Amino acid sequence: MSVSRRALLVTAAGAAAAGPVTEAAAAPAAAAGRAPVAAAGGAETGATLRTLSAAADYAVAKVRAVAPRVTGFPVGTRFEKWTYSRGGDWVGGFWPGTLWMVYLYSGDETFRARAVESARNLAPRQSDTTTHDLGFLFYPSWVTAWRLTGDDEWRTGAIRAADSLIRRYNPRGGFIRAWGALDDTANAGRTIIDTMMNLDLLAFASRQTGDAGYLDIAVAHAKTAQRVFPRPDGSTPHVFDFDPDTGAPLGPGTVQGYDASSCWSRGQAWGIYGFTTMYRRTGDTGFRDTARRLADYAIGVLTPDHVPVWDYRAPQQPYDIKDASAGAVMACGLLDLHAATGRHAYRDVALRILTALAETCLTRNSARAEAVVARCTRNRPGEDGIEISLPYADYYLLEGILRVLRPADVDRAIDLSQPS
């Protein structure tokens, strides 16, 4: 794949600098007007909490203004306006997920109603066997809907989506294939680091049905990813290919990173968050330790402004274009990793990233912008979506902020429980 090396230099202003809750039956929604409650940690200064609260307030106001004219599932912006997919593409879960996060923070029932309406439009995707992204589609939308409403429609639909996802498992290689229909041979042996974030849907299905088979497949895939993705320094490639017939490993590659030896920052963030989640769902300390290796690498190459460049090993780094979405995902993963390890350094960096995003990456300076977060990069090698807004940046920024301000509410939505 040809990659342009023209310099796209972006400067950014420098940024300043819960207890585990077990899964319970779906709880009532948050009460309106509840004051923010911060979890204990070393870097939650008053200024940090005020900055994050102001960013959450801005997000609520932005979503309140934009939501009435949203006509589908936002996939990215063009000239600062959302473009849409009617079916959700791979990102359909993030708009209803954002609505749920805004609802939790504001207590406004209008957001709850809109989240339900949007999530329900994903129903046809329950039987989609052409993608590994069913976790992205159904966890922040349907699983969260079940946890916050108790309506069994959402639980049943999420389990159906998990049934579709496990059909993509290749037992010879021990991996879930990323792309292509089941009868498409072109990508039959391809897995990507992003898949780690789809495994929690399978863990959910196992807990709800008592069928260990879902979690067994998630663990098998995570073990394979643990073996083939991390390099000795803790960096990762985007892609790893196998012979689909024998399961033999073929080697690393990339689609959205600079090259097969580089480290695409959002993929690294997916890995941090995904491996930590698998530790929380299984208690396997190997997954926690893998997440730490990935986190330590990413922290070591993070630029002083605490907004990740799009690829940590691209030739123009550390002065390359940014991907704020990678920062939002990484912050959530680091907050999770702090809870899993007790190491405050992870939380401190997460707070610095969230503060940087709140201070330098919001759309406050544009009256026409429809998203909350700017300065995102979707696919730099494909020259697709450079310095735009992306729905997952909005979602994970809000999730990260609420992890700090409202940890109990986020736990009710997505289950932050630690191994017993």
Tab-separated table of C-alpha atoms in Angstrom:
chain	number	residue	atom	x	y	z
A	1	MET	CA	0.000	0.000	0.000
A	2	SER	CA	1.387	3.381	-0.987
A	3	VAL	CA	1.589	5.948	1.788
A	4	SER	CA	2.110	9.653	1.216
A	5	ARG	CA	4.961	11.087	3.260
A	6	ARG	CA	4.091	14.742	2.841
A	7	ALA	CA	4.365	16.531	6.143
A	8	LEU	CA	1.095	17.531	7.720
A	9	LEU	CA	2.341	19.326	10.769
A	10	VAL	CA	-0.096	20.246	13.474
A	11	THR	CA	0.816	22.102	16.633
A	12	ALA	CA	-1.176	21.861	19.798
A	13	ALA	CA	-1.230	23.828	22.990
A	14	GLY	CA	0.286	21.921	25.880
A	15	ALA	CA	-2.117	20.416	28.346
A	16	ALA	CA	-1.951	20.738	32.090
A	17	ALA	CA	-0.164	18.509	33.327
A	18	ALA	CA	-13.899	3.253	41.999
A	19	GLY	CA	-13.925	0.929	43.698
A	20	PRO	CA	-14.900	-2.253	41.822
A	21	VAL	CA	-18.604	-2.871	41.545
A	22	THR	CA	-19.875	-6.345	40.768
A	23	GLU	CA	-22.393	-6.848	37.992
A	24	ALA	CA	-25.932	-6.567	39.263
A	25	ALA	CA	-29.366	-6.632	37.733
A	26	ALA	CA	-30.113	-3.613	35.569
A	27	ALA	CA	-30.499	-0.524	37.719
A	28	PRO	CA	-32.638	2.583	37.345
A	29	ALA	CA	-31.112	5.473	35.424
A	30	ALA	CA	-29.155	8.237	37.099
A	31	ALA	CA	-31.104	10.905	38.901
A	32	ALA	CA	-31.063	14.385	37.414
A	33	GLY	CA	-28.744	16.911	38.956
A	34	ARG	CA	-26.473	14.497	40.790
A	35	ALA	CA	-23.202	16.169	41.712
A	36	PRO	CA	-20.017	14.749	40.166
A	37	VAL	CA	-18.181	12.326	42.410
A	38	ALA	CA	-14.533	11.659	41.641
A	39	ALA	CA	-12.843	8.382	42.453
A	40	ALA	CA	-9.719	8.484	44.592
A	41	GLY	CA	-6.488	9.102	42.724
A	42	GLY	CA	-3.314	11.117	42.770
A	43	ALA	CA	-3.888	13.573	39.932
A	44	GLU	CA	-7.495	14.698	40.447
A	45	THR	CA	-6.760	18.327	41.263
A	46	GLY	CA	-9.625	20.740	41.452
A	47	ALA	CA	-8.502	22.271	38.163
A	48	THR	CA	-8.529	18.877	36.449
A	49	LEU	CA	-12.007	18.056	37.703
A	50	ARG	CA	-13.302	21.474	36.630
A	51	THR	CA	-11.796	21.006	33.174
A	52	LEU	CA	-13.379	17.577	32.761
A	53	SER	CA	-16.732	18.773	34.095
A	54	ALA	CA	-16.683	21.678	31.651
A	55	ALA	CA	-15.921	19.273	28.787
A	56	ALA	CA	-18.814	17.032	29.826
A	57	ASP	CA	-21.105	20.044	30.025
A	58	TYR	CA	-20.005	21.054	26.542
A	59	ALA	CA	-20.683	17.554	25.231
A	60	VAL	CA	-24.190	17.551	26.714
A	61	ALA	CA	-24.971	20.924	25.135
A	62	LYS	CA	-23.552	19.861	21.773
A	63	VAL	CA	-25.419	16.557	21.666
A	64	ARG	CA	-28.625	18.262	22.811
A	65	ALA	CA	-28.363	20.710	19.910
A	66	VAL	CA	-27.383	18.156	17.259
A	67	ALA	CA	-29.410	15.062	18.180
A	68	PRO	CA	-32.777	16.246	16.780
A	69	ARG	CA	-31.325	16.419	13.272
A	70	VAL	CA	-29.285	13.198	13.331
A	71	THR	CA	-30.717	10.999	10.566
A	72	GLY	CA	-28.704	7.808	10.922
A	73	PHE	CA	-25.509	6.560	12.539
A	74	PRO	CA	-22.681	9.135	12.407
A	75	VAL	CA	-19.510	7.716	10.837
A	76	GLY	CA	-17.354	10.842	10.545
A	77	THR	CA	-17.545	14.492	9.609
A	78	ARG	CA	-17.246	16.288	6.306
A	79	PHE	CA	-16.831	20.041	6.583
A	80	GLU	CA	-17.611	19.594	10.301
A	81	LYS	CA	-21.038	18.022	9.676
A	82	TRP	CA	-21.818	14.374	10.430
A	83	THR	CA	-22.057	11.965	7.535
A	84	TYR	CA	-24.202	8.908	8.116
A	85	SER	CA	-24.600	5.202	7.582
A	86	ARG	CA	-28.163	3.892	7.635
A	87	GLY	CA	-27.016	0.455	8.813
A	88	GLY	CA	-24.288	1.591	11.193
A	89	ASP	CA	-21.161	0.423	9.341
A	90	TRP	CA	-18.816	-0.724	12.166
A	91	VAL	CA	-19.410	2.372	14.301
A	92	GLY	CA	-23.193	2.244	14.795
A	93	GLY	CA	-22.984	1.475	18.502
A	94	PHE	CA	-21.195	4.704	19.358
A	95	TRP	CA	-24.014	7.184	18.711
A	96	PRO	CA	-26.493	5.425	21.030
A	97	GLY	CA	-23.560	4.833	23.391
A	98	THR	CA	-22.831	8.560	23.428
A	99	LEU	CA	-26.496	9.264	24.116
A	100	TRP	CA	-26.375	6.840	27.065
A	101	MET	CA	-23.269	8.550	28.466
A	102	VAL	CA	-24.868	11.987	28.099
A	103	TYR	CA	-28.005	10.649	29.779
A	104	LEU	CA	-26.007	9.323	32.717
A	105	TYR	CA	-24.253	12.643	33.178
A	106	SER	CA	-27.298	14.892	32.715
A	107	GLY	CA	-30.180	12.750	33.929
A	108	ASP	CA	-32.236	14.124	31.019
A	109	GLU	CA	-34.833	11.550	29.945
A	110	THR	CA	-34.783	12.942	26.393
A	111	PHE	CA	-31.355	11.425	25.894
A	112	ARG	CA	-32.557	8.081	27.236
A	113	ALA	CA	-35.417	8.034	24.720
A	114	ARG	CA	-33.095	8.929	21.859
A	115	ALA	CA	-30.591	6.249	22.904
A	116	VAL	CA	-33.326	3.603	22.881
A	117	GLU	CA	-34.594	4.741	19.487
A	118	SER	CA	-31.133	4.767	17.931
A	119	ALA	CA	-30.060	1.425	19.406
A	120	ARG	CA	-33.213	-0.260	18.157
A	121	ASN	CA	-32.224	0.683	14.595
A	122	LEU	CA	-29.257	-1.697	14.937
A	123	ALA	CA	-31.544	-4.727	15.345
A	124	PRO	CA	-30.932	-6.098	11.803
A	125	ARG	CA	-27.212	-6.330	12.550
A	126	GLN	CA	-27.732	-9.073	15.163
A	127	SER	CA	-27.448	-11.666	12.402
A	128	ASP	CA	-24.548	-10.020	10.565
A	129	THR	CA	-21.775	-12.596	10.138
A	130	THR	CA	-19.686	-10.431	7.790
A	131	THR	CA	-17.820	-8.475	10.462
A	132	HIS	CA	-15.945	-8.910	13.738
A	133	ASP	CA	-17.194	-5.535	14.954
A	134	LEU	CA	-20.335	-6.800	16.641
A	135	GLY	CA	-18.915	-5.873	20.028
A	136	PHE	CA	-18.463	-2.274	18.915
A	137	LEU	CA	-21.997	-2.339	17.533
A	138	PHE	CA	-23.855	-3.978	20.413
A	139	TYR	CA	-21.958	-3.433	23.664
A	140	PRO	CA	-22.242	0.366	24.056
A	141	SER	CA	-25.764	0.298	22.642
A	142	TRP	CA	-27.670	-2.905	23.509
A	143	VAL	CA	-25.730	-4.242	26.494
A	144	THR	CA	-25.776	-0.795	28.047
A	145	ALA	CA	-29.488	-0.488	27.259
A	146	TRP	CA	-30.168	-3.746	29.099
A	147	ARG	CA	-28.066	-2.756	32.089
A	148	LEU	CA	-29.809	0.619	32.411
A	149	THR	CA	-33.401	-0.366	31.582
A	150	GLY	CA	-33.713	-4.048	32.476
A	151	ASP	CA	-35.694	-4.668	29.272
A	152	ASP	CA	-34.865	-8.211	28.175
A	153	GLU	CA	-35.157	-7.259	24.500
A	154	TRP	CA	-31.661	-5.779	24.705
A	155	ARG	CA	-30.089	-8.751	26.453
A	156	THR	CA	-31.567	-11.187	23.940
A	157	GLY	CA	-30.412	-9.145	20.967
A	158	ALA	CA	-26.866	-8.817	22.309
A	159	ILE	CA	-26.655	-12.595	22.766
A	160	ARG	CA	-27.859	-13.091	19.183
A	161	ALA	CA	-25.071	-10.777	18.037
A	162	ALA	CA	-22.577	-12.882	20.032
A	163	ASP	CA	-23.916	-15.972	18.232
A	164	SER	CA	-23.082	-14.276	14.940
A	165	LEU	CA	-19.628	-13.258	16.127
A	166	ILE	CA	-18.506	-16.730	17.180
A	167	ARG	CA	-19.206	-18.012	13.674
A	168	ARG	CA	-16.108	-16.067	12.602
A	169	TYR	CA	-13.826	-18.098	14.857
A	170	ASN	CA	-11.122	-20.151	13.121
A	171	PRO	CA	-10.233	-23.037	15.476
A	172	ARG	CA	-7.158	-24.009	13.449
A	173	GLY	CA	-5.466	-20.684	14.123
A	174	GLY	CA	-7.333	-19.842	17.307
A	175	PHE	CA	-8.494	-16.434	16.080
A	176	ILE	CA	-11.590	-14.494	15.059
A	177	ARG	CA	-11.212	-13.278	11.517
A	178	ALA	CA	-11.611	-9.546	11.066
A	179	TRP	CA	-13.093	-8.812	7.672
A	180	GLY	CA	-15.115	-10.362	4.878
A	181	ALA	CA	-18.092	-12.654	4.560
A	182	LEU	CA	-17.676	-16.194	5.828
A	183	ASP	CA	-17.308	-17.505	2.264
A	184	ASP	CA	-14.885	-14.750	1.236
A	185	THR	CA	-11.374	-16.184	1.000
A	186	ALA	CA	-9.579	-12.851	0.531
A	187	ASN	CA	-9.310	-12.037	4.245
A	188	ALA	CA	-10.005	-15.461	5.710
A	189	GLY	CA	-6.742	-15.540	7.670
A	190	ARG	CA	-6.606	-11.919	8.758
A	191	THR	CA	-7.038	-10.724	12.315
A	192	ILE	CA	-6.431	-7.231	13.675
A	193	ILE	CA	-5.647	-5.747	17.063
A	194	ASP	CA	-9.065	-4.011	17.119
A	195	THR	CA	-10.776	-7.381	17.636
A	196	MET	CA	-9.677	-7.329	21.272
A	197	MET	CA	-12.395	-4.743	21.869
A	198	ASN	CA	-15.123	-7.015	20.493
A	199	LEU	CA	-14.458	-9.878	22.905
A	200	ASP	CA	-16.397	-8.418	25.822
A	201	LEU	CA	-19.637	-9.135	23.956
A	202	LEU	CA	-18.727	-12.830	24.172
A	203	ALA	CA	-17.925	-12.560	27.870
A	204	PHE	CA	-21.327	-10.940	28.378
A	205	ALA	CA	-23.056	-13.779	26.500
A	206	SER	CA	-21.338	-16.387	28.674
A	207	ARG	CA	-22.374	-14.658	31.884
A	208	GLN	CA	-25.956	-14.302	30.751
A	209	THR	CA	-26.474	-17.784	29.296
A	210	GLY	CA	-24.167	-19.885	31.459
A	211	ASP	CA	-22.606	-21.210	28.246
A	212	ALA	CA	-18.822	-21.100	28.649
A	213	GLY	CA	-18.335	-21.570	24.917
A	214	TYR	CA	-18.582	-17.861	24.153
A	215	LEU	CA	-15.899	-16.953	26.684
A	216	ASP	CA	-13.741	-19.899	25.609
A	217	ILE	CA	-13.587	-18.437	22.095
A	218	ALA	CA	-12.825	-14.971	23.461
A	219	VAL	CA	-9.991	-16.375	25.586
A	220	ALA	CA	-8.605	-18.424	22.695
A	221	HIS	CA	-8.535	-15.362	20.458
A	222	ALA	CA	-6.963	-13.227	23.192
A	223	LYS	CA	-4.268	-15.868	23.798
A	224	THR	CA	-3.464	-15.895	20.087
A	225	ALA	CA	-3.356	-12.095	19.971
A	226	GLN	CA	-1.165	-12.097	23.067
A	227	ARG	CA	1.268	-14.374	21.253
A	228	VAL	CA	1.473	-12.649	17.859
A	229	PHE	CA	0.819	-8.922	18.321
A	230	PRO	CA	3.123	-7.521	21.039
A	231	ARG	CA	6.714	-6.925	19.971
A	232	PRO	CA	9.530	-7.110	22.536
A	233	ASP	CA	9.235	-3.351	23.192
A	234	GLY	CA	5.454	-3.541	23.701
A	235	SER	CA	4.459	-1.969	20.382
A	236	THR	CA	2.011	-3.739	18.063
A	237	PRO	CA	1.217	-3.980	14.359
A	238	HIS	CA	-2.321	-3.404	13.139
A	239	VAL	CA	-2.709	-6.740	11.338
A	240	PHE	CA	-1.542	-10.318	11.699
A	241	ASP	CA	-2.169	-12.916	8.998
A	242	PHE	CA	-2.534	-16.689	9.258
A	243	ASP	CA	-2.983	-19.450	6.750
A	244	PRO	CA	-6.740	-19.956	7.202
A	245	ASP	CA	-6.561	-23.635	6.254
A	246	THR	CA	-3.746	-24.706	8.554
A	247	GLY	CA	-3.700	-21.905	11.119
A	248	ALA	CA	0.015	-21.367	10.520
A	249	PRO	CA	1.176	-17.813	11.288
A	250	LEU	CA	2.240	-15.798	8.243
A	251	GLY	CA	3.260	-12.516	9.803
A	252	PRO	CA	2.350	-8.924	10.625
A	253	GLY	CA	0.897	-6.323	8.293
A	254	THR	CA	-1.095	-3.130	8.380
A	255	VAL	CA	-3.977	-1.296	6.781
A	256	GLN	CA	-4.342	1.814	8.919
A	257	GLY	CA	-0.791	2.034	10.252
A	258	TYR	CA	2.248	3.381	8.408
A	259	ASP	CA	3.687	-0.048	7.630
A	260	ALA	CA	3.963	-3.553	9.052
A	261	SER	CA	6.729	-2.503	11.456
A	262	SER	CA	5.026	0.659	12.710
A	263	CYS	CA	2.638	1.192	15.613
A	264	TRP	CA	-0.758	2.654	14.764
A	265	SER	CA	-1.754	4.589	17.870
A	266	ARG	CA	-5.447	3.753	17.920
A	267	GLY	CA	-4.674	0.068	17.464
A	268	GLN	CA	-2.274	0.249	20.401
A	269	ALA	CA	-5.070	1.835	22.441
A	270	TRP	CA	-7.531	-0.900	21.430
A	271	GLY	CA	-4.978	-3.407	22.675
A	272	ILE	CA	-4.469	-1.697	26.048
A	273	TYR	CA	-8.181	-1.487	26.722
A	274	GLY	CA	-9.018	-4.903	25.247
A	275	PHE	CA	-6.410	-6.925	27.130
A	276	THR	CA	-7.311	-5.185	30.397
A	277	THR	CA	-10.972	-6.029	29.836
A	278	MET	CA	-10.089	-9.664	29.228
A	279	TYR	CA	-8.176	-9.693	32.511
A	280	ARG	CA	-11.235	-8.316	34.285
A	281	ARG	CA	-13.490	-10.956	32.738
A	282	THR	CA	-11.185	-13.936	33.371
A	283	GLY	CA	-8.733	-13.072	36.157
A	284	ASP	CA	-5.907	-14.234	33.872
A	285	THR	CA	-2.976	-12.079	34.974
A	286	GLY	CA	-1.228	-12.728	31.664
A	287	PHE	CA	-3.779	-10.498	29.953
A	288	ARG	CA	-3.206	-7.771	32.550
A	289	ASP	CA	0.555	-8.014	32.069
A	290	THR	CA	0.173	-7.785	28.290
A	291	ALA	CA	-1.949	-4.675	28.695
A	292	ARG	CA	0.799	-3.188	30.871
A	293	ARG	CA	3.451	-3.860	28.220
A	294	LEU	CA	1.348	-2.104	25.591
A	295	ALA	CA	0.543	0.770	27.943
A	296	ASP	CA	4.154	1.284	28.984
A	297	TYR	CA	5.216	1.535	25.346
A	298	ALA	CA	2.457	3.996	24.455
A	299	ILE	CA	3.174	6.160	27.494
A	300	GLY	CA	6.872	6.185	26.632
A	301	VAL	CA	6.272	7.556	23.126
A	302	LEU	CA	3.425	9.917	23.969
A	303	THR	CA	4.216	13.486	22.952
A	304	PRO	CA	4.406	16.209	25.639
A	305	ASP	CA	1.002	17.594	24.608
A	306	HIS	CA	-0.554	14.210	25.534
A	307	VAL	CA	-2.461	13.875	22.229
A	308	PRO	CA	-1.220	10.807	20.306
A	309	VAL	CA	0.141	11.116	16.812
A	310	TRP	CA	-1.676	8.823	14.386
A	311	ASP	CA	1.233	6.341	14.255
A	312	TYR	CA	4.008	6.258	16.829
A	313	ARG	CA	6.590	5.133	14.262
A	314	ALA	CA	5.616	7.100	11.154
A	315	PRO	CA	8.502	9.151	9.695
A	316	GLN	CA	7.067	12.534	10.680
A	317	GLN	CA	6.450	11.658	14.314
A	318	PRO	CA	6.524	13.200	16.853
A	319	TYR	CA	5.405	16.165	14.718
A	320	ASP	CA	2.835	14.294	12.660
A	321	ILE	CA	-0.928	14.724	12.530
A	322	LYS	CA	-2.863	13.734	15.616
A	323	ASP	CA	-5.580	11.237	16.405
A	324	ALA	CA	-7.601	12.424	19.382
A	325	SER	CA	-9.708	9.259	19.185
A	326	ALA	CA	-6.615	7.211	20.010
A	327	GLY	CA	-6.126	9.385	23.078
A	328	ALA	CA	-9.723	8.935	24.254
A	329	VAL	CA	-9.540	5.138	23.913
A	330	MET	CA	-6.104	5.035	25.554
A	331	ALA	CA	-7.314	7.118	28.510
A	332	CYS	CA	-10.183	4.702	29.160
A	333	GLY	CA	-7.816	1.749	28.944
A	334	LEU	CA	-5.339	3.362	31.336
A	335	LEU	CA	-8.057	4.127	33.869
A	336	ASP	CA	-9.088	0.491	33.632
A	337	LEU	CA	-5.478	-0.626	34.008
A	338	HIS	CA	-5.048	1.525	37.098
A	339	ALA	CA	-8.025	-0.220	38.665
A	340	ALA	CA	-6.571	-3.601	37.710
A	341	THR	CA	-3.036	-2.931	38.966
A	342	GLY	CA	-3.301	-0.155	41.566
A	343	ARG	CA	-0.511	1.720	39.778
A	344	HIS	CA	-1.376	5.412	40.003
A	345	ALA	CA	0.951	6.326	37.128
A	346	TYR	CA	-1.601	4.887	34.701
A	347	ARG	CA	-4.379	7.030	36.129
A	348	ASP	CA	-2.180	10.109	36.143
A	349	VAL	CA	-1.404	9.758	32.440
A	350	ALA	CA	-5.063	9.055	31.659
A	351	LEU	CA	-6.064	12.270	33.396
A	352	ARG	CA	-3.432	14.229	31.505
A	353	ILE	CA	-4.717	12.804	28.220
A	354	LEU	CA	-8.339	13.615	29.076
A	355	THR	CA	-7.324	17.116	30.149
A	356	ALA	CA	-5.382	17.622	26.916
A	357	LEU	CA	-8.329	16.473	24.823
A	358	ALA	CA	-10.669	18.753	26.781
A	359	GLU	CA	-8.368	21.757	26.388
A	360	THR	CA	-7.037	21.337	22.841
A	361	CYS	CA	-9.296	18.987	20.884
A	362	LEU	CA	-12.911	20.013	21.420
A	363	THR	CA	-14.906	21.771	18.717
A	364	ARG	CA	-15.566	24.865	20.829
A	365	ASN	CA	-14.106	27.259	18.250
A	366	SER	CA	-16.558	26.288	15.499
A	367	ALA	CA	-20.219	27.204	15.558
A	368	ARG	CA	-20.983	24.793	12.699
A	369	ALA	CA	-19.303	21.693	14.163
A	370	GLU	CA	-21.679	18.830	15.027
A	371	ALA	CA	-19.249	16.592	16.902
A	372	VAL	CA	-17.695	17.090	20.322
A	373	VAL	CA	-14.094	16.084	19.552
A	374	ALA	CA	-11.960	17.336	16.661
A	375	ARG	CA	-8.432	16.458	15.476
A	376	CYS	CA	-9.124	12.786	14.734
A	377	THR	CA	-7.614	10.686	11.948
A	378	ARG	CA	-9.485	7.707	10.551
A	379	ASN	CA	-7.176	6.158	7.924
A	380	ARG	CA	-4.013	8.132	7.174
A	381	PRO	CA	-2.545	5.720	4.594
A	382	GLY	CA	-5.825	5.749	2.665
A	383	GLU	CA	-5.970	9.566	2.869
A	384	ASP	CA	-9.421	9.033	4.395
A	385	GLY	CA	-10.563	11.209	7.249
A	386	ILE	CA	-7.577	13.393	8.123
A	387	GLU	CA	-8.212	15.871	10.952
A	388	ILE	CA	-11.946	15.202	11.207
A	389	SER	CA	-14.333	14.165	13.978
A	390	LEU	CA	-15.217	10.528	14.640
A	391	PRO	CA	-18.097	9.089	16.690
A	392	TYR	CA	-15.891	6.847	18.798
A	393	ALA	CA	-13.815	9.833	19.909
A	394	ASP	CA	-16.945	11.453	21.335
A	395	TYR	CA	-18.044	8.218	22.986
A	396	TYR	CA	-14.726	7.304	24.625
A	397	LEU	CA	-14.027	10.862	25.736
A	398	LEU	CA	-17.336	10.842	27.602
A	399	GLU	CA	-16.734	7.360	28.958
A	400	GLY	CA	-13.322	8.444	30.211
A	401	ILE	CA	-14.618	11.623	31.820
A	402	LEU	CA	-17.453	9.766	33.509
A	403	ARG	CA	-15.016	7.121	34.753
A	404	VAL	CA	-13.432	9.980	36.705
A	405	LEU	CA	-16.504	12.014	37.675
A	406	ARG	CA	-19.167	9.302	37.928
A	407	PRO	CA	-17.498	5.882	38.220
A	408	ALA	CA	-20.548	4.197	39.736
A	409	ASP	CA	-22.759	5.371	36.875
A	410	VAL	CA	-20.328	4.107	34.236
A	411	ASP	CA	-20.115	0.811	36.077
A	412	ARG	CA	-23.879	0.441	35.856
A	413	ALA	CA	-23.698	1.086	32.122
A	414	ILE	CA	-20.770	-1.074	30.997
A	415	ASP	CA	-19.662	-3.174	34.015
A	416	LEU	CA	-16.280	-2.200	35.426
A	417	SER	CA	-16.121	-5.124	37.845
A	418	GLN	CA	-12.760	-6.616	38.744
A	419	PRO	CA	-12.031	-10.354	39.124
A	420	SER	CA	-13.267	-11.749	42.415
